[in-house]
mmCIF file of C-alpha atoms in Angstrom:
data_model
loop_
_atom_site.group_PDB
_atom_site.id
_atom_site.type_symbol
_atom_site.label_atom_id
_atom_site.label_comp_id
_atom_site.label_asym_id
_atom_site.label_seq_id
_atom_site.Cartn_x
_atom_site.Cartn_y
_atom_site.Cartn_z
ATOM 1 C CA UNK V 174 181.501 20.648 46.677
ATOM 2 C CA UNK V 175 184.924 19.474 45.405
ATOM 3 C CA UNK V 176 188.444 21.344 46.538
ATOM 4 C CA UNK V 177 188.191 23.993 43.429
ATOM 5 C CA UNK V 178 184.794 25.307 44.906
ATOM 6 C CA UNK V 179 185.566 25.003 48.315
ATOM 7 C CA UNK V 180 189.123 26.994 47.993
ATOM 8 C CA UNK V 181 187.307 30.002 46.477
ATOM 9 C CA UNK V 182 185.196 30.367 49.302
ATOM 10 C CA UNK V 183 187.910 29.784 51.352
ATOM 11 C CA UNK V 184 190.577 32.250 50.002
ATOM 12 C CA UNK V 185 187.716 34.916 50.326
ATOM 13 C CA UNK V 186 188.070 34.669 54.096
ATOM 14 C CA UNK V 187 190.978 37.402 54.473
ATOM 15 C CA UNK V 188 191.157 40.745 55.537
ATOM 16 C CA UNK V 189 191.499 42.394 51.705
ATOM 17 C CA UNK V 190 189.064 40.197 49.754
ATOM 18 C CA UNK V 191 186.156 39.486 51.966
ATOM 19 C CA UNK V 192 182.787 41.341 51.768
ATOM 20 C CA UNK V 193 181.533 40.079 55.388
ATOM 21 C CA UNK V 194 178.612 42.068 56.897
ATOM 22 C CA UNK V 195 179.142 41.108 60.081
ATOM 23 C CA UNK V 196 180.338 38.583 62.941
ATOM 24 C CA UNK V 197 177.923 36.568 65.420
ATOM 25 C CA UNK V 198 179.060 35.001 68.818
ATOM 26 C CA UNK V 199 177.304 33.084 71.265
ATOM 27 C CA UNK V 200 179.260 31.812 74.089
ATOM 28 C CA UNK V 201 178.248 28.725 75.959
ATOM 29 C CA UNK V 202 179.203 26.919 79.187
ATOM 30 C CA UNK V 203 179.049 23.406 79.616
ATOM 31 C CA UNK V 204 175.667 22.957 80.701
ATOM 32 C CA UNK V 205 174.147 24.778 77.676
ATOM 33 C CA UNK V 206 173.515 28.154 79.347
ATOM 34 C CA UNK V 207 174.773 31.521 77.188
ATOM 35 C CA UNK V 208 177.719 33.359 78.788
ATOM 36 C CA UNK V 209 177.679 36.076 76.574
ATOM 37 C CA UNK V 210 176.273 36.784 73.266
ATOM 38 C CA UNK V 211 177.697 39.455 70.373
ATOM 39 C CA UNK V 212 177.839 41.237 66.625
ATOM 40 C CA UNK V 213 181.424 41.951 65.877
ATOM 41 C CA UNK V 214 182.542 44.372 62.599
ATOM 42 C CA UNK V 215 185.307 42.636 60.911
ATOM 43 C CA UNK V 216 186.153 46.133 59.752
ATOM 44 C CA UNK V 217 186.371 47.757 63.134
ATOM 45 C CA UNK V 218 188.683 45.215 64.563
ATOM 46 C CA UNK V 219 192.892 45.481 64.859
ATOM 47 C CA UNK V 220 194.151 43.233 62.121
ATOM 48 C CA UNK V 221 195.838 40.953 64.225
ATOM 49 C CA UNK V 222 192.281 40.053 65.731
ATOM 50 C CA UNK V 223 190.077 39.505 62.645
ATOM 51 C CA UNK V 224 192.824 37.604 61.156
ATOM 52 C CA UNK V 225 192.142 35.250 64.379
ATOM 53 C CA UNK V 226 188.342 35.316 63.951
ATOM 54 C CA UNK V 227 188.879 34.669 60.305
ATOM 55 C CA UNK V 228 191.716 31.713 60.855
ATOM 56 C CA UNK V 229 188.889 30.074 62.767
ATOM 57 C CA UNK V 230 186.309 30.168 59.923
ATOM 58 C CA UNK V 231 189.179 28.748 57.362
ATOM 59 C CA UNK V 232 189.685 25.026 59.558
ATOM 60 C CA UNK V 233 185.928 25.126 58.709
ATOM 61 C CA UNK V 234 186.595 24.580 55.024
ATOM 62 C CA UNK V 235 189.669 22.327 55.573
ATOM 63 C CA UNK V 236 190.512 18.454 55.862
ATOM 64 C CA UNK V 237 189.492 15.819 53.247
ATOM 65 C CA UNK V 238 186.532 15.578 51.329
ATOM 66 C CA UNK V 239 184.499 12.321 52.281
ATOM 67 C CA UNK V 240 186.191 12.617 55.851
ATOM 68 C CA UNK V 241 186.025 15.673 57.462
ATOM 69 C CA UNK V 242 183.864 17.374 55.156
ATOM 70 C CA UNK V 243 180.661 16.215 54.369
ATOM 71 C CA UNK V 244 178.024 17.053 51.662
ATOM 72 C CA UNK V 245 174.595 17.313 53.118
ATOM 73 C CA UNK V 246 171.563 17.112 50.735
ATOM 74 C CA UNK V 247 168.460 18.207 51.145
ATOM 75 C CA UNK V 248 165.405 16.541 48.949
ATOM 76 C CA UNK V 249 163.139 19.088 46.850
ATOM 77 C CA UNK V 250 160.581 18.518 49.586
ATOM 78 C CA UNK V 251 162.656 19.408 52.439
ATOM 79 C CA UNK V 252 163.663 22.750 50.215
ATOM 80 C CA UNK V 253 159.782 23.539 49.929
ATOM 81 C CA UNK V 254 158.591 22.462 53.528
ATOM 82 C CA UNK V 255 161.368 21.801 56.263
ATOM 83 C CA UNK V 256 161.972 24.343 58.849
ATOM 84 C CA UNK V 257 165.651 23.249 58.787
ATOM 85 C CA UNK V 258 166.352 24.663 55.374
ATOM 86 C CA UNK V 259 164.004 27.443 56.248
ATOM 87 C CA UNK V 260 165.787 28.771 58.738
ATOM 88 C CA UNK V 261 168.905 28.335 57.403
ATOM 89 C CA UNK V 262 167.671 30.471 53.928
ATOM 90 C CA UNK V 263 166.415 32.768 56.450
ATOM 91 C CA UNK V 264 170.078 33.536 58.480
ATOM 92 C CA UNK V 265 171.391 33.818 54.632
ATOM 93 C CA UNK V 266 168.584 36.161 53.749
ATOM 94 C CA UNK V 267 168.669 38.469 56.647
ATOM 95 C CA UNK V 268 172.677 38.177 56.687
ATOM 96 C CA UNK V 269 172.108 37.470 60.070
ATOM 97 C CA UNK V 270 171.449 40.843 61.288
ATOM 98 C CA UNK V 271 167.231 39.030 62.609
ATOM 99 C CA UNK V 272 168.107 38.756 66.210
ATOM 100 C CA UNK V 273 165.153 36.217 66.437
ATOM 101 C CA UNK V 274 166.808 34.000 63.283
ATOM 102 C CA UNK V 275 169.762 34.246 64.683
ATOM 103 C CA UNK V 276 169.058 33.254 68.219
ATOM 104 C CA UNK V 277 166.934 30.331 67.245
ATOM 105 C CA UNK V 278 169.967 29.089 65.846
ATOM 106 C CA UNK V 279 172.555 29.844 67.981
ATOM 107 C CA UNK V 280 169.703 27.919 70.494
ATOM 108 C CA UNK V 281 169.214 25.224 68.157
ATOM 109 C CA UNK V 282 172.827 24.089 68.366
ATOM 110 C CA UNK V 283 173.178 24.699 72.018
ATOM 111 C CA UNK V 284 169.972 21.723 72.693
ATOM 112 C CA UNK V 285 171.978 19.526 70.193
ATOM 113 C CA UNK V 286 175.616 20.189 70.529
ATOM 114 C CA UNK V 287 177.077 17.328 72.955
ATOM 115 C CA UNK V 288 179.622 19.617 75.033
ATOM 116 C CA UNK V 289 181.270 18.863 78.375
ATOM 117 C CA UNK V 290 183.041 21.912 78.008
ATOM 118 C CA UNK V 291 183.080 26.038 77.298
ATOM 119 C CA UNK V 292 182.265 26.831 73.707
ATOM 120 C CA UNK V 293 181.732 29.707 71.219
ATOM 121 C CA UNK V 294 179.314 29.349 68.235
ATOM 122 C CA UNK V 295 180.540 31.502 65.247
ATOM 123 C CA UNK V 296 178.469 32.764 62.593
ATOM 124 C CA UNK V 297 179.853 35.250 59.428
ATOM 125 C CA UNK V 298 177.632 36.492 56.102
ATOM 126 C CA UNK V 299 179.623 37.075 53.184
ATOM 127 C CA UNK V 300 178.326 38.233 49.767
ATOM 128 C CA UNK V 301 180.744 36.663 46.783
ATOM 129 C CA UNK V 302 180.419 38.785 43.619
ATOM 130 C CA UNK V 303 181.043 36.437 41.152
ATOM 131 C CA UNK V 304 183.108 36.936 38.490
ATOM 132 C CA UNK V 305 181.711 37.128 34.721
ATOM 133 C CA UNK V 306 183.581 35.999 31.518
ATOM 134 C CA UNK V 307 183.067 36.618 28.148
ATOM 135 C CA UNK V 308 182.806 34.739 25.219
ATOM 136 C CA UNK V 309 186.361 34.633 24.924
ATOM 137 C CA UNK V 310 186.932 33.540 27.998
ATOM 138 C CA UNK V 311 188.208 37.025 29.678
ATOM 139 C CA UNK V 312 186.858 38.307 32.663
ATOM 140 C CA UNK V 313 184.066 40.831 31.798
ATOM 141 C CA UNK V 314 184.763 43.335 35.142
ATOM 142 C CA UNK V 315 182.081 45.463 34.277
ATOM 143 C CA UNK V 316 178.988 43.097 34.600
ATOM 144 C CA UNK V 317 179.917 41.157 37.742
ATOM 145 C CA UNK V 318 176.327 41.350 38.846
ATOM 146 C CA UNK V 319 175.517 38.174 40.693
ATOM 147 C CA UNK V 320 176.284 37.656 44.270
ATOM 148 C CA UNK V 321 177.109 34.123 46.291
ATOM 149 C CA UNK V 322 175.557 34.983 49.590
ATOM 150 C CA UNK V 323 176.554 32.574 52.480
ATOM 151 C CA UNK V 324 176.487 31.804 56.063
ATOM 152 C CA UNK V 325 179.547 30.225 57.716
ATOM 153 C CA UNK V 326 179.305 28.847 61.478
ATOM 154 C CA UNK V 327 182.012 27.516 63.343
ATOM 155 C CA UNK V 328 181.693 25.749 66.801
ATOM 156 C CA UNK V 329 185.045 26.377 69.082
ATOM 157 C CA UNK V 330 185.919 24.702 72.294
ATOM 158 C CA UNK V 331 187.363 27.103 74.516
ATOM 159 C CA UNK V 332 189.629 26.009 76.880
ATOM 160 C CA UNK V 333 191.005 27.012 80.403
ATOM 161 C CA UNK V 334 194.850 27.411 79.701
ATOM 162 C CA UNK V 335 197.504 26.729 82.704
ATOM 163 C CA UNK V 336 198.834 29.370 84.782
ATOM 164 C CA UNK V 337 202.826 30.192 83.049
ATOM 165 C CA UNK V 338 205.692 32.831 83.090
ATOM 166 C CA UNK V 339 205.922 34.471 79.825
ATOM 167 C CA UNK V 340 208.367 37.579 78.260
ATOM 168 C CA UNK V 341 206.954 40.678 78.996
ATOM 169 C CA UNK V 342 208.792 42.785 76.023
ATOM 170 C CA UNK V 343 207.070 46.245 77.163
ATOM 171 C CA UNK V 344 209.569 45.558 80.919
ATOM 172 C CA UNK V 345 211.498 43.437 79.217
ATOM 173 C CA UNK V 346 211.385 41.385 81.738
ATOM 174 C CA UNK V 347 209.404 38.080 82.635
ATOM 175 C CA UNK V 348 206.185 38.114 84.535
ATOM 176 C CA UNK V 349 203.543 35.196 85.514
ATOM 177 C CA UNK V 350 200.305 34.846 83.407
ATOM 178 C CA UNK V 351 197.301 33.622 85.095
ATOM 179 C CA UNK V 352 195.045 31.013 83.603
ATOM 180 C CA UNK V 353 192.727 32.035 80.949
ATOM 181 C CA UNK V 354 190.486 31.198 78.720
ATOM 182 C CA UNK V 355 191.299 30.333 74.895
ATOM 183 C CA UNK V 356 189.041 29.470 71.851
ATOM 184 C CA UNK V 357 190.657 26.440 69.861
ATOM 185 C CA UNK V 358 190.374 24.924 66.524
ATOM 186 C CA UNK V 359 186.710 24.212 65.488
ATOM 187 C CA UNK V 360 184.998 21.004 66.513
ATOM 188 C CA UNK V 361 182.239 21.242 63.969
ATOM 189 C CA UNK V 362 180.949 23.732 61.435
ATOM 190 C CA UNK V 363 178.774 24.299 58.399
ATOM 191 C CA UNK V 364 178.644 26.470 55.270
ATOM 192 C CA UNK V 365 174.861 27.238 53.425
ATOM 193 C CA UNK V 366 174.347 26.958 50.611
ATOM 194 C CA UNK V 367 176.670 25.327 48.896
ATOM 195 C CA UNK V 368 178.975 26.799 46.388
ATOM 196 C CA UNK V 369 179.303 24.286 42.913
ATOM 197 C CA UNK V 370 180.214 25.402 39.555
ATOM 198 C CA UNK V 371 180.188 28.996 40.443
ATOM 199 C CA UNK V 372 176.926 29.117 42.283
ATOM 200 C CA UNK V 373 174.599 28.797 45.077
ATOM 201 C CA UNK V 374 173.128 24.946 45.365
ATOM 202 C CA UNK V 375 170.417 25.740 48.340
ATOM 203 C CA UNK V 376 170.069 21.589 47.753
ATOM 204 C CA UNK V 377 173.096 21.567 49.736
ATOM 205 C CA UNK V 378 174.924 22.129 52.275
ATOM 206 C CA UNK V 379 178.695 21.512 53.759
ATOM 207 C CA UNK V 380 179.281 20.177 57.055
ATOM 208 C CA UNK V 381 182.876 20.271 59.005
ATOM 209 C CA UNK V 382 183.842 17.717 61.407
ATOM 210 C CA UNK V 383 187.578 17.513 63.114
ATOM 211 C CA UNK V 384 187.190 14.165 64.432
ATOM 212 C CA UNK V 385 186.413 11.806 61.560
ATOM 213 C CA UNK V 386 185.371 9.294 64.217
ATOM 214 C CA UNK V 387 182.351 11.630 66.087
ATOM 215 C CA UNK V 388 179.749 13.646 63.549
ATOM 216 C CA UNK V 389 177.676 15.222 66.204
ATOM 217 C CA UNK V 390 174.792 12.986 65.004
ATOM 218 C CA UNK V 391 171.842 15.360 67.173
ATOM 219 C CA UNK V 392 174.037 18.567 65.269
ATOM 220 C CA UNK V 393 172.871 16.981 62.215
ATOM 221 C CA UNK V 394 169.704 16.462 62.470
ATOM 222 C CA UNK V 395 168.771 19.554 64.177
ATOM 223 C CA UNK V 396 170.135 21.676 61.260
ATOM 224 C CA UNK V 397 169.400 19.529 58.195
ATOM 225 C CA UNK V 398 167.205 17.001 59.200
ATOM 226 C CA UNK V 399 169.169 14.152 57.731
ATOM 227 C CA UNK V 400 170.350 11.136 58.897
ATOM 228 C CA UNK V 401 174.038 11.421 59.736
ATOM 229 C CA UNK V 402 176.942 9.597 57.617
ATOM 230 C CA UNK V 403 178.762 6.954 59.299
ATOM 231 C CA UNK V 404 182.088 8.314 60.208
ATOM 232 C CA UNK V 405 184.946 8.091 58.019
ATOM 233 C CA UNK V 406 186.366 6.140 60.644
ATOM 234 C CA UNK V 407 183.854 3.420 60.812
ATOM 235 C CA UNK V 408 183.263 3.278 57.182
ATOM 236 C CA UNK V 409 187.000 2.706 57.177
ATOM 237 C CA UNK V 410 187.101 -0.281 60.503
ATOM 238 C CA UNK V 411 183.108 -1.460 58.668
ATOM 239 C CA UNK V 412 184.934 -1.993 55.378
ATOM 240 C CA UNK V 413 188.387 -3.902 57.016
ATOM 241 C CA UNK V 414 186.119 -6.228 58.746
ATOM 242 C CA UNK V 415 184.255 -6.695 56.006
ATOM 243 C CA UNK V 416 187.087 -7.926 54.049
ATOM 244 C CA UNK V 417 188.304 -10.331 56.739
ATOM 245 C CA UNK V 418 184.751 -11.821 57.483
ATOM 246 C CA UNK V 419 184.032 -12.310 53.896
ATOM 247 C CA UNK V 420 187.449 -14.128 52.506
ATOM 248 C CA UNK V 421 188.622 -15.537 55.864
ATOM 249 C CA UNK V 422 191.393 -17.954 55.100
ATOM 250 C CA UNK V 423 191.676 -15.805 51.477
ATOM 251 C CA UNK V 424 192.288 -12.980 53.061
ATOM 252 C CA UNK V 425 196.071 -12.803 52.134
ATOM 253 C CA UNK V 426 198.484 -10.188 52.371
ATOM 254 C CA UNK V 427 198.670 -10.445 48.246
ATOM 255 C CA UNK V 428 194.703 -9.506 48.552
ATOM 256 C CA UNK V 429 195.019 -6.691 50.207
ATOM 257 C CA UNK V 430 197.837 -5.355 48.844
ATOM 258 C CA UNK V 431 196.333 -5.483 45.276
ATOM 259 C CA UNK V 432 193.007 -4.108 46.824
ATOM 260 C CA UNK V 433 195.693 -1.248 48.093
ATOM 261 C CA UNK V 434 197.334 -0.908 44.868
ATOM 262 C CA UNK V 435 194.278 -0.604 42.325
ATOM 263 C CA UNK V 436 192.525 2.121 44.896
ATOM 264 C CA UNK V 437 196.234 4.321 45.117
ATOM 265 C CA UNK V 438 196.118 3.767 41.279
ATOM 266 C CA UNK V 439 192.955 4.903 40.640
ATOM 267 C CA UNK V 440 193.840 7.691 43.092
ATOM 268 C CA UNK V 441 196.592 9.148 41.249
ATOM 269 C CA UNK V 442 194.792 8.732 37.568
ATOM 270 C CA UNK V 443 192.584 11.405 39.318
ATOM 271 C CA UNK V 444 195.252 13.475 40.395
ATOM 272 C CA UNK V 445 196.755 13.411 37.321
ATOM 273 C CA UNK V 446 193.734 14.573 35.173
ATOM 274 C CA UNK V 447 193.143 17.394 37.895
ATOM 275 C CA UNK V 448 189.674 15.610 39.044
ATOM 276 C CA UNK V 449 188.323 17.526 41.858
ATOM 277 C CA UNK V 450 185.883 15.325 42.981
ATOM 278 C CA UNK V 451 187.022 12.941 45.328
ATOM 279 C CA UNK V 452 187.384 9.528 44.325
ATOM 280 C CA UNK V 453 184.196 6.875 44.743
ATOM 281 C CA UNK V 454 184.504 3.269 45.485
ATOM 282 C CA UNK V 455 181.915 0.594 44.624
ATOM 283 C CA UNK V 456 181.828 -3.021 45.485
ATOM 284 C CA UNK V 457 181.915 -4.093 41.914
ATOM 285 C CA UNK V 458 185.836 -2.426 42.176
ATOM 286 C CA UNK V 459 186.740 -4.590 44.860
ATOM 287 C CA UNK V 460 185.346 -7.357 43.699
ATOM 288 C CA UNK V 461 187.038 -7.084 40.227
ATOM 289 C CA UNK V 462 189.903 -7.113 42.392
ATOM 290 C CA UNK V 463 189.136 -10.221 44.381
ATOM 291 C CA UNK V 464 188.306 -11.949 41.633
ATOM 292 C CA UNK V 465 191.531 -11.099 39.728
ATOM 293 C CA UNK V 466 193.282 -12.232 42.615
ATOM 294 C CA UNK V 467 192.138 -15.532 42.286
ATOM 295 C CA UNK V 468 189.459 -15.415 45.401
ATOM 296 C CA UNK V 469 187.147 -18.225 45.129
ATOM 297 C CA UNK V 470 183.753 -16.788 43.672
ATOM 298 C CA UNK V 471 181.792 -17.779 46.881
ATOM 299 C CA UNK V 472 184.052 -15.193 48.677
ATOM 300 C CA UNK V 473 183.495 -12.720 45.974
ATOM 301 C CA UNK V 474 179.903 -12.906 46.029
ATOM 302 C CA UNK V 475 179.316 -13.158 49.747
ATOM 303 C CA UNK V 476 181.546 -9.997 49.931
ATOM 304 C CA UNK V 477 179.334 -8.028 47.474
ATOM 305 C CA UNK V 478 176.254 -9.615 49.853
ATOM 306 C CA UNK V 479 177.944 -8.222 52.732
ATOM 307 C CA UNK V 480 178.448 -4.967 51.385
ATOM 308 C CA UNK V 481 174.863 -4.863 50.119
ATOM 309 C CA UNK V 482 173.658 -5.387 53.659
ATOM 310 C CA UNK V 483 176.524 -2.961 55.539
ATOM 311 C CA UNK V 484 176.586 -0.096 53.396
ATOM 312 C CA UNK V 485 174.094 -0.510 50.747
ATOM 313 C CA UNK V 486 173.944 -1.952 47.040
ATOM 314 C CA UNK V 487 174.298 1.414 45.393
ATOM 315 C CA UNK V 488 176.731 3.425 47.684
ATOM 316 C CA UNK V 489 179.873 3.923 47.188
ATOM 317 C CA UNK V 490 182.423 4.970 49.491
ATOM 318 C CA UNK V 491 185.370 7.290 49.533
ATOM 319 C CA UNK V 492 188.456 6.151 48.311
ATOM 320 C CA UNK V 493 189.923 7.688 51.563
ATOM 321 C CA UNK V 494 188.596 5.453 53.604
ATOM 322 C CA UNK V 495 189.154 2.267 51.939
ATOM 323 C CA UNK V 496 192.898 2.506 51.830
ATOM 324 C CA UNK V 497 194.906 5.519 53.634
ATOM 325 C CA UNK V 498 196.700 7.123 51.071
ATOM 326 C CA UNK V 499 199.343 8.648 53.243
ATOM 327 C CA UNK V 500 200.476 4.697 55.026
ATOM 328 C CA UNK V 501 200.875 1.096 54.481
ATOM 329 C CA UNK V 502 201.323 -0.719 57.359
ATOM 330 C CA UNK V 503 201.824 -4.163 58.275
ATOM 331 C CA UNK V 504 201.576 -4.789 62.530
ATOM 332 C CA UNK V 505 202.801 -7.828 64.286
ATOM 333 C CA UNK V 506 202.632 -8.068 67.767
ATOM 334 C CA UNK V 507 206.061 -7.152 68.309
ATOM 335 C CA UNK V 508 207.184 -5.110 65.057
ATOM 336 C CA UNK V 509 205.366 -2.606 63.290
ATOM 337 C CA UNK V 510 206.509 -1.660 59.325
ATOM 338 C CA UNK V 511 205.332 1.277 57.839
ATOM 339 C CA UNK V 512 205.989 1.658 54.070
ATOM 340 C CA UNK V 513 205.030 4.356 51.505
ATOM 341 C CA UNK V 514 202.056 4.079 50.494
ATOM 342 C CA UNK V 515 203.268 3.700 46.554
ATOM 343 C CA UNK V 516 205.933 1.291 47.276
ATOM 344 C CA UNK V 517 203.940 -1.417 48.648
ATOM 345 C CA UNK V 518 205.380 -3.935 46.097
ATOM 346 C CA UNK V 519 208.780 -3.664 48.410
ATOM 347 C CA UNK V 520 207.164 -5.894 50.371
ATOM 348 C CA UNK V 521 206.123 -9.325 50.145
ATOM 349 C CA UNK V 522 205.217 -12.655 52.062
ATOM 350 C CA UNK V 523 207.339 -15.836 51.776
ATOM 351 C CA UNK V 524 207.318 -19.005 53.459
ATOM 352 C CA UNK V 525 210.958 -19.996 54.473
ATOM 353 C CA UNK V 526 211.373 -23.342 56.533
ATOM 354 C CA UNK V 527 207.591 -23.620 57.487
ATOM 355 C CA UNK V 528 207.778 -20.331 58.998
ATOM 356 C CA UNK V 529 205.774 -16.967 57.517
ATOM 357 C CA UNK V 530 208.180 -13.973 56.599
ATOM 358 C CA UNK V 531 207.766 -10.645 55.596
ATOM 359 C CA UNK V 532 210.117 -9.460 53.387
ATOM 360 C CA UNK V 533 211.137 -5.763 52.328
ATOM 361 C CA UNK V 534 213.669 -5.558 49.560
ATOM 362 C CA UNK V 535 216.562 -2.739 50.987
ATOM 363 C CA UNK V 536 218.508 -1.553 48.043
ATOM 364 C CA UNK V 537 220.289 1.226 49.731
ATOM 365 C CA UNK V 538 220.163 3.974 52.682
ATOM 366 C CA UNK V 539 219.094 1.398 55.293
ATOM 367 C CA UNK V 540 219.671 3.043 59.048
ATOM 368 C CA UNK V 541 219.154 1.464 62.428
ATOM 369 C CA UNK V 542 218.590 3.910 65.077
ATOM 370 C CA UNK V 543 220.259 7.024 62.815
ATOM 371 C CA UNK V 544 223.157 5.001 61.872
ATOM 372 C CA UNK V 545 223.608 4.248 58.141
ATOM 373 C CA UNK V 546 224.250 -0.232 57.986
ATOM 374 C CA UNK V 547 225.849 -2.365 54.820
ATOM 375 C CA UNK V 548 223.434 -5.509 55.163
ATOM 376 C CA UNK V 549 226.536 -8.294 54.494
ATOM 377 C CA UNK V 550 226.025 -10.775 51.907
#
C-alpha cells in the first residue's frame, strides 16, 4: 500500500464518514488470561468516546512505510489453502459479528503476543463504498456499487496510571484521583485486505509496528504465516556495518556522505514527482556510488558479496533505512554535530598539521548557548 491508499482508509475512520458495523474488545492481563471481552456500537457511544476508540485505530495506519508499516504477502497457495488467510477472509466476511471467528482470533494473538503487561485487542469492520467515475473523469454518484470491506485490529497496552490531584470543574475545586487504568498508543496492528488502486488485494495485508526495532516475530507468523522482516532498525545497524566491514580503511567520511547525498537525492526526485511508493534501494545504487567515489573495485565487489549474503541478491531495501532523512550526524567521543540532512556539503574533513578536522562552514546566525557570536577573523 503506498500513503495515497493508506490515507483513504485512514480518513474514513471518523465519526461522519465511517460505515463501521461494529467494535470488538478483548482485554488481556499479563499472563494471557481474558479480563473482559465486548461488541461496542460506534453509533451508540458519546462522541467524545468513539473519537477515542477511533484515534486508536488511526496510529494503526500511521508512521513510515518500510518502517513501521509493513506489507505482508501472501503466495496464491497460501490464499487457496492456509488457515491464516482463511480466517482472516472469514472475520472480513462475517464483519466480525461469528463469535467463534472472532474468538479464535482474539485467542490466536493472545498465545503469540509477547506481553508483560495489561492489554486490549481491538477489532472494527468497515464497508468503503467506493467511489465511481465516469469517462470524463467525474464522479458518477449514482452507481457507487462496490464496497471495500475490511478488518482493522489494534493491540493497546494499558497501563496503571499514578495516583494525582486534578481540577474538579463540577466543585470547582481540586480533588485526588486514584490510580487507574489507561489504554495507550498501539503496539502492533493489522489491516486485511489490503487497499491498492482502489481495491481489495486479499494477496495482502498491512501490518503496524511502533517500535521499528521489535516486529512481534510469533504475531507474525500466527496471523500470516510469513517469515517476519528484519526490523527497520537492524536493516538500518546490518547495512552501516556492512559498509564499514566491506571498505575498511575506504570507508571515508567523503563515502558516506556521497552514499548520503545520492539516497536524499533520489528521495526528493520522488517527492517531487508525487511518487507514493516509498523509495527502494539496491546494491547496484551503492555500489555506483562507491565506485564513483573512487573505492577500489575489490571493496566494491566484496560489498555487493556482502550484501548478497546479508540481505539477499535481489532485495532491496528502503531508502529510510539506509540514510535517515530527517539527520546527519557526525559523533566523536566528546562532540556530537547534527546537520540538516540536505546541507551535508557544509561539512567536510581536512587534515591541518597532521591532525583530522571537521569542518562546518558558518556563514551567519551562529549561537553558543542562545547567544548570537561574530566568529573574528
Amino acid at each position: 500500500m503506498n500513503k495515497k491508499d493508506i490515507g483513504k482508509i485512514k480518513r474514513r475512520l471518523n465519526l461522519e464518514k465511517h460505515n463501521i458495523t461494529c467494535i470488538r474488545g478483548c482485554y488481556v492481563n499479563g499472563q494471557g488470561d481474558v479480563i473482559t471481552a465486548f461488541t461496542r456500537s460506534l453509533q451508540a457511544m458519546g462522541q467524545e468516546e468513539g473519537e477515542m476508540y477511533l484515534s486508536l485505530f488511526r496510529k494503526v495506519l500511521s508512521g513510515n512505510q518500510g518502517q513501521n508499516l509493513l506489507d505482508m504477502d501472501f503466495t496464491p497457495e497460501q490464499v487457496m489453502e492456509s488457515q491464516q488467510h482463511h480466517l482472516l477472509t472469514a472475520l472480513k466476511d462475517c464483519a466480525l459479528r461469528d463469535e467463534d471467528i472472532v474468538d479464535h482470533c482474539f485467542q490466536l494473538i493472545r498465545d503469540s503476543f509477547q506481553a508483560e503487561e495489561h492489554y486490549l485487542i481491538l477489532m472494527l469492520h468497515d464497508g468503503y463504498d467506493l467511489p465511481q467515475y465516469t469517462q470524463d473523469g467525474e464522479m458518477d454518484r449514482d452507481n457507487a456499487t462496490q464496497v471495500f470491506h475490511y478488518v482493522l485490529c489494534a493491540v493497546c497496552p494499558v497501563k496503571l496510571t499514578k495516583d494525582a490531584l486534578c481540577y474538579n470543574a463540577a466543585e470547582n475545586d481540586f480533588r485526588s484521583k486514584m490510580a487507574d487504568w489507561a489504554v495507550s498508543a498501539p503496539e502492533v496492528g493489522f489491516l486485511f485486505p489490503a487497499f491498492e488502486e482502489g481495491a481489495a488485494n486479499i494477496y495482502r495485508a498491512l501490518y503496524y509496528t511502533r517500535d521499528t526495532a521489535v516486529h512481534q516475530d510469533a504475531l507474525i507468523d500466527a496471523l500470516f504465516g510469513a517469515a517476519p522482516p528484519m526490523p527497520a532498525k537492524a536493516q538500518q545497524e546490518a547495512f552501516q556495518a556492512l559498509l564499514q566491514d566491506t571498505l575498511q580503511e575506504d570507508c571515508s567520511y567523503e563515502v558516506l556522505q556521497a552514499v548520503h547525498d545520492q539516497v536524499m537525492e533520489k528521495m526528493e526526485v520522488q517527492k517531487a514527482e508525487k511518487i507514493q511508493e516509498p523509495l527502494m534501494i539496491g546494491k547496484w545504487d551503492v555500489t555506483q556510488v562507491l565506485e564513483e567515489c573512487g573505492v577500489p573495485q575489490e571493496k566494491a565487489q566484496a560489498f555487493e558479496a556482502k550484501y548478497d549474503e546479508q540481505f539477499g541478491s535481489q532485495t532491496q531495501l528502503s531508502a529510510a533505512n539506509v540514510v535517515s532523512p530527517r539527520q546527519f550526524r557526525l559523533r566523536t567521543p566528546n562532540v556530537v554535530i547534527s546537520v540538516s540532512p540536505d546541507r551535508s556539503d557544509l561539512v567536510e574533513t581536512r587534515i591541518i598539521d597532521g591532525h583530522p578536522y571537521i569542518l562546518i562552514r558558518a556563514e551567519e546566525g551562529v549561537e553558543v548557548n542562545g547567544v548570537n557570536v561574530n566568529i573574528q577573523p
